[in-house]
Amino acid sequence: MRLAVLGAGAVGSSVAELAGEYGHSVVALADSTSAAVDPDGVDVEAALAEKHESGAVGDASVDDALAGEYDVLVEATPTTLGDAQPAYDHVRAAFERDRHVVLANKGPVAERYADVRALERESAGELRFEATVGGAMPVLSTVEDHGPDHVSGLRGVLNGTANFILSRMAAEGLDYEHVLAEAQDLGVAEADPSFDVEGTDTALKCVIVANVLAEGEREYTLDDADVDGIVGIAGSALELANDDGRTVRLVGEVVDGDIRVGPRILPQQSPLVVSGTENVVQLATSNAGLLNVSGRGAGGPETAVSIMTDIRRLE
Amino acid sequence: MTDPQSEANAYTIRLELVDEPGELLRALEPIGENGGNLLSIYHERGHITPRGHIPVEVDLEATPERYETIVDALREAGINVIQAGTERYSESLTILLSGDLVDTGLSDTFTRIRDNTNATITDFELAAPQGSAAISSGRLRLGIEEGETERTLAKIREIAAEKDLRVIEPLSGVFA
C-alpha cells in the first residue's frame, strides 16, 4: 500500500521507517507545517534528517500531502480534544477522495465518533484505529473478531506513565512527587504529565472502546467519562494496600455503558496488576469468559506495529 | 426421632474482644459447654476495631436450638457479639481513604458510614506518617449485604467528599 503519513513525532516517524519492512511505501510524510511528497516513495531517512536540521520535513505543504496519490492516510498528529482539529479535516479530506484512514490520533474517534463514521459511510474508504487503544496490544481487533455484541465490557491499565509511577511507589515506598520526577528523568513521563496522570489518556481510550461497543446506538465523548487521576496519591495508602496483599492501579472501565477511570485497589494477584510501563486489558466475552491481553501500550515502534496490522486488514 | 446431629448447621459468629489476657478462652467456653462444635477461629491479632477491640471470627457447627443457646450464653458472659448466624454479611469490600483523616474526625467518619449504610466496619488500619504533613491514609474493610456494594460506595463517596478525603475503590462488581 502507498501511505501518506501525517505526523512526524515518535509514532509517525516509526510508521514511515517501518513501512518498507511491512511491504508498503511512503508517498508523503508531513508534520504540522510541512511535507515531503514523492509518488515514487519519499526518502524517509532524508526527510527525518531534514526535519532535525531545519525543522521542516520537506518543501511541500500538508495539503499537498493530502492531495497526493496514496491508498491509506495514517493520521498520527498529536491528539486534540473538542473538535479534534486539524486531524478531523485530514480524515475528511482522505475520505472525500475515497482513501482509507488509519488513526493513531485518538481525537476523531473519542470526540467525534459519529461524524467520522458518517464521513466513512459516504466514502469508498474504510476507517481503522487499533493504534488508538493500548499501543501494540490487539484490543479493538479482538473486539471486532468477537463482534461487539459478544463483548460486554472492558477494564484495563492503559497508561504506562501512571502505571510506572504507581508500581514504583509501591515497590520502593517512595512518594508521588519523587517518582514523578524520576519518571520525567527517564523519559517515561513528559515534562507536562497531566494528560497521563490526570487520567485523560486512559479515559479517551475507554471512550473509544465504548463507542465501538455501542455500535452507533450511543455516541460517547470524554464528557461521558467519570475521570479521576493519580495526582498526589499518598504513599501511605499504597503501603496499607500492600500490607493487605493488595495494590493500586489506574484502571479504566467500560461496563454497562458507563465509563469510569480512577485509581482502584486490587488484589496483587489480579491479572490487571502489571508493573512498570506495561499495559493490560481484560475483555468480558459472552461465551469465553475473560480474555486478558497485555503488552506495550505506548511507544513509537509499538504503536506503528498496530498501524501495520490495520493496514494489513485493509489489503 | 431425628438425630440432632444430622440437623447441625455451620454458623459464623463475629466477636469483638477486649484486649486482655484470657479473653479468647473465655469467649470459647460457652460454645463447647453448650454443645457447639468449633470448626475454626480467626483471630486477627494486631488489628483493632475502631472501638479498640480485637475482632475474632468463629466458625462452628451446632443444631439451630443449641446455636441460639450458645449466642445467648456468650452475651450473658459479657462477650461482645457483633454478628451471629444467618445475617452474616455476604460480601467484603476493602477501600482506601486518604486525606486529613484524623482532623476530620475518624470516629465521626465511622459513625456516619454505619448510620447511613447497612455495612459493618470489620477492620480498619490507619497509617499516619510522621511529620507535619496532614496526609494520612486508612484501609477500611466493610461487611455488606449482597447487592449493596454500589449504594454503600455512593454513600462513602459522599461522606468522603465532604471531608475532602480521597477514596480508592475496588473495581465495579459487575463484569463478565
Short mmCIF file of C-alpha atoms in Angstrom, two decimals, chain A residues 40-281:
data_model
loop_
_atom_site.label_atom_id
_atom_site.label_comp_id
_atom_site.label_asym_id
_atom_site.label_seq_id
_atom_site.Cartn_x
_atom_site.Cartn_y
_atom_site.Cartn_z
CA ASP A 40 7.77 7.15 -6.21
CA GLY A 41 8.46 6.99 -2.49
CA VAL A 42 9.77 9.53 -0.02
CA ASP A 43 13.34 9.11 1.22
CA VAL A 44 12.23 8.77 4.85
CA GLU A 45 15.69 8.95 6.37
CA ALA A 46 16.50 12.13 4.47
CA ALA A 47 13.14 13.73 5.32
CA LEU A 48 13.55 13.00 9.06
CA ALA A 49 17.14 14.24 8.97
CA GLU A 50 15.90 17.38 7.27
CA LYS A 51 13.29 17.88 10.00
CA HIS A 52 16.02 17.50 12.58
CA GLU A 53 18.19 20.05 10.78
CA SER A 54 15.76 22.70 9.64
CA GLY A 55 12.51 21.86 11.43
CA ALA A 56 10.73 21.07 8.15
CA VAL A 57 10.38 17.60 6.62
CA GLY A 58 10.26 19.00 3.07
CA ASP A 59 9.23 21.80 0.74
CA ALA A 60 5.64 20.70 0.20
CA SER A 61 2.61 21.60 2.31
CA VAL A 62 0.32 19.41 4.41
CA ASP A 63 -2.39 19.98 1.78
CA ASP A 64 -0.06 18.66 -0.91
CA ALA A 65 0.39 15.53 1.16
CA LEU A 66 -3.39 15.10 1.49
CA ALA A 67 -3.88 15.62 -2.23
CA GLY A 68 -1.23 13.05 -3.18
CA GLU A 69 -1.59 9.56 -4.64
CA TYR A 70 -1.89 7.33 -1.58
CA ASP A 71 -4.07 4.38 -0.61
CA VAL A 72 -4.03 4.92 3.15
CA LEU A 73 -3.85 8.07 5.21
CA VAL A 74 -2.08 7.44 8.51
CA GLU A 75 -3.16 10.15 10.95
CA ALA A 76 -0.53 10.35 13.70
CA THR A 77 -0.59 14.02 14.66
CA PRO A 78 -0.97 14.86 18.37
CA THR A 79 -4.39 14.11 19.87
CA THR A 80 -6.57 17.17 20.31
CA LEU A 81 -9.83 17.36 22.24
CA GLY A 82 -13.14 19.03 21.41
CA ASP A 83 -13.37 19.45 17.63
CA ALA A 84 -10.37 17.13 17.17
CA GLN A 85 -8.79 19.51 14.68
CA PRO A 86 -6.80 19.51 12.49
CA ALA A 87 -7.00 15.70 12.44
CA TYR A 88 -10.72 15.72 11.66
CA ASP A 89 -10.16 17.77 8.48
CA HIS A 90 -7.37 15.42 7.45
CA VAL A 91 -9.73 12.46 7.84
CA ARG A 92 -12.42 14.22 5.87
CA ALA A 93 -10.03 15.10 3.05
CA ALA A 94 -8.95 11.46 2.72
CA PHE A 95 -12.47 10.04 2.83
CA GLU A 96 -13.70 12.56 0.27
CA ARG A 97 -11.08 11.15 -2.05
CA ASP A 98 -12.17 7.57 -1.21
CA ARG A 99 -8.95 6.70 0.61
CA HIS A 100 -8.63 4.52 3.68
CA VAL A 101 -7.88 6.15 7.02
CA VAL A 102 -5.82 4.61 9.84
CA LEU A 103 -5.70 6.61 13.06
CA ALA A 104 -3.13 6.80 15.83
CA ASN A 105 -4.70 10.10 16.87
CA LYS A 106 -7.45 9.47 19.42
CA GLY A 107 -9.29 12.77 18.95
CA PRO A 108 -11.54 11.96 15.98
CA VAL A 109 -12.86 8.65 17.39
CA ALA A 110 -13.02 9.81 21.02
CA GLU A 111 -14.60 13.22 20.44
CA ARG A 112 -16.41 12.97 17.07
CA TYR A 113 -17.12 9.30 16.53
CA ALA A 114 -20.49 9.76 14.82
CA ASP A 115 -19.14 12.47 12.49
CA VAL A 116 -16.19 10.33 11.46
CA ARG A 117 -18.40 7.29 10.84
CA ALA A 118 -20.72 9.47 8.75
CA LEU A 119 -17.78 10.55 6.59
CA GLU A 120 -16.76 6.92 6.22
CA ARG A 121 -20.27 5.90 5.10
CA GLU A 122 -20.09 8.40 2.22
CA SER A 123 -16.70 7.11 1.16
CA ALA A 124 -15.30 4.02 -0.51
CA GLY A 125 -12.53 4.23 2.08
CA GLU A 126 -12.52 2.42 5.38
CA LEU A 127 -11.63 3.57 8.91
CA ARG A 128 -9.38 1.65 11.31
CA PHE A 129 -7.93 2.76 14.64
CA GLU A 130 -6.32 -0.14 16.52
CA ALA A 131 -3.38 2.07 17.49
CA THR A 132 -5.59 4.46 19.46
CA VAL A 133 -6.17 1.91 22.25
CA GLY A 134 -3.35 0.14 24.01
CA GLY A 135 -0.37 0.66 21.70
CA ALA A 136 0.80 -2.72 20.43
CA MET A 137 -1.95 -4.71 22.14
CA PRO A 138 -4.68 -6.09 19.87
CA VAL A 139 -7.69 -4.64 21.71
CA LEU A 140 -10.05 -3.30 19.05
CA SER A 141 -9.30 -6.10 16.61
CA THR A 142 -10.15 -8.62 19.34
CA VAL A 143 -13.46 -6.82 19.92
CA GLU A 144 -14.01 -6.80 16.16
CA ASP A 145 -13.23 -10.50 15.81
CA HIS A 146 -15.61 -11.48 18.59
CA GLY A 147 -18.19 -8.92 17.49
CA PRO A 148 -19.15 -6.03 19.80
CA ASP A 149 -22.33 -8.00 20.68
CA HIS A 150 -20.22 -10.63 22.32
CA VAL A 151 -18.07 -8.31 24.39
CA SER A 152 -19.88 -6.93 27.40
CA GLY A 153 -17.14 -4.81 28.90
CA LEU A 154 -13.51 -3.86 29.19
CA ARG A 155 -11.27 -2.88 32.01
CA GLY A 156 -7.61 -2.24 31.90
CA VAL A 157 -4.44 -0.47 32.73
CA LEU A 158 -3.99 1.74 29.69
CA ASN A 159 -1.42 4.31 30.69
CA GLY A 160 2.21 3.33 31.09
CA THR A 161 3.26 6.55 32.81
CA ALA A 162 0.65 6.23 35.56
CA ASN A 163 1.40 2.54 35.94
CA PHE A 164 5.12 3.20 36.23
CA ILE A 165 4.51 5.76 38.97
CA LEU A 166 2.14 3.53 40.97
CA SER A 167 4.29 0.42 40.69
CA ARG A 168 7.47 2.30 41.63
CA MET A 169 5.76 3.96 44.59
CA ALA A 170 4.51 0.60 45.86
CA ALA A 171 7.80 -1.22 45.30
CA GLU A 172 10.11 1.42 46.73
CA GLY A 173 7.90 3.12 49.29
CA LEU A 174 8.57 6.47 47.64
CA ASP A 175 6.18 9.36 47.41
CA TYR A 176 4.37 10.60 44.32
CA GLU A 177 6.44 13.72 43.62
CA HIS A 178 9.70 11.81 43.89
CA VAL A 179 8.66 9.05 41.49
CA LEU A 180 7.13 11.51 39.03
CA ALA A 181 10.43 13.41 38.88
CA GLU A 182 12.27 10.13 38.34
CA ALA A 183 9.85 9.17 35.56
CA GLN A 184 10.48 12.52 33.89
CA ASP A 185 14.25 11.98 34.09
CA LEU A 186 13.83 8.56 32.49
CA GLY A 187 11.62 9.94 29.74
CA VAL A 188 8.71 7.79 30.92
CA ALA A 189 6.73 10.89 31.87
CA GLU A 190 6.51 14.03 29.81
CA ALA A 191 7.50 17.46 31.14
CA ASP A 192 3.78 18.14 31.39
CA PRO A 193 2.43 14.78 32.51
CA SER A 194 -1.14 15.97 33.15
CA PHE A 195 -2.71 14.02 30.28
CA ASP A 196 -1.36 10.78 31.74
CA VAL A 197 -1.59 11.29 35.50
CA GLU A 198 -4.97 13.00 35.47
CA GLY A 199 -6.49 10.00 33.73
CA THR A 200 -7.43 11.80 30.48
CA ASP A 201 -5.41 9.48 28.24
CA THR A 202 -6.93 6.37 29.84
CA ALA A 203 -10.39 7.89 29.58
CA LEU A 204 -10.02 8.65 25.86
CA LYS A 205 -9.12 5.02 25.21
CA CYS A 206 -12.14 3.86 27.18
CA VAL A 207 -14.39 6.28 25.29
CA ILE A 208 -13.17 4.83 22.00
CA VAL A 209 -13.90 1.29 23.20
CA ALA A 210 -17.33 2.39 24.44
CA ASN A 211 -18.08 3.84 21.00
CA VAL A 212 -17.10 0.60 19.32
CA LEU A 213 -19.15 -1.50 21.76
CA ALA A 214 -22.20 0.77 21.36
CA GLU A 215 -22.23 0.19 17.58
CA GLY A 216 -23.71 3.60 16.84
CA GLU A 217 -26.60 3.29 19.30
CA ARG A 218 -25.00 5.85 21.53
CA GLU A 219 -22.11 8.20 20.98
CA TYR A 220 -19.58 8.77 23.74
CA THR A 221 -17.14 11.63 24.24
CA LEU A 222 -14.73 12.46 27.02
CA ASP A 223 -17.56 14.29 28.82
CA ASP A 224 -19.33 10.96 29.35
CA ALA A 225 -16.46 9.53 31.36
CA ASP A 226 -16.13 9.77 35.12
CA VAL A 227 -12.43 10.50 35.45
CA ASP A 228 -10.11 10.61 38.45
CA GLY A 229 -6.34 10.52 38.21
CA ILE A 230 -3.45 9.64 40.49
CA VAL A 231 -2.04 13.13 41.13
CA GLY A 232 -0.65 13.38 44.64
CA ILE A 233 -1.73 9.88 45.60
CA ALA A 234 -0.49 9.07 49.12
CA GLY A 235 2.36 6.63 49.57
CA SER A 236 0.81 5.60 52.88
CA ALA A 237 -2.32 4.41 51.03
CA LEU A 238 -0.18 2.16 48.83
CA GLU A 239 1.59 0.79 51.92
CA LEU A 240 -1.71 -0.09 53.57
CA ALA A 241 -2.86 -1.83 50.40
CA ASN A 242 0.42 -3.73 50.28
CA ASP A 243 0.08 -4.89 53.91
CA ASP A 244 -3.22 -6.46 52.93
CA GLY A 245 -1.96 -8.28 49.80
CA ARG A 246 -3.34 -5.57 47.56
CA THR A 247 -2.09 -2.71 45.45
CA VAL A 248 -3.36 0.27 43.50
CA ARG A 249 -3.54 0.74 39.74
CA LEU A 250 -5.07 3.38 37.49
CA VAL A 251 -7.86 1.41 35.84
CA GLY A 252 -10.25 2.35 33.06
CA GLU A 253 -13.58 0.53 32.99
CA VAL A 254 -16.29 0.32 30.36
CA VAL A 255 -19.11 -1.58 32.00
CA ASP A 256 -22.82 -1.44 31.16
CA GLY A 257 -22.37 1.68 29.08
CA ASP A 258 -20.62 3.55 31.88
CA ILE A 259 -17.06 4.76 31.63
CA ARG A 260 -15.04 5.36 34.75
CA VAL A 261 -11.35 5.90 35.29
CA GLY A 262 -9.57 6.12 38.60
CA PRO A 263 -7.11 4.55 40.98
CA ARG A 264 -8.50 1.19 42.15
CA ILE A 265 -7.48 -1.15 44.92
CA LEU A 266 -6.79 -4.63 43.51
CA PRO A 267 -5.52 -7.95 44.82
CA GLN A 268 -1.82 -8.27 43.96
CA GLN A 269 -2.59 -11.47 42.03
CA SER A 270 -5.08 -9.73 39.74
CA PRO A 271 -4.22 -10.02 36.04
CA LEU A 272 -4.66 -6.25 35.95
CA VAL A 273 -1.62 -5.76 38.16
CA VAL A 274 1.24 -5.23 35.73
CA SER A 275 4.48 -3.45 36.50
CA GLY A 276 6.34 -0.55 35.01
CA THR A 277 5.10 0.83 31.72
CA GLU A 278 3.33 -2.38 30.72
CA ASN A 279 -0.37 -2.23 29.89
CA VAL A 280 -3.11 -4.83 30.21
CA VAL A 281 -6.70 -5.13 29.15
#
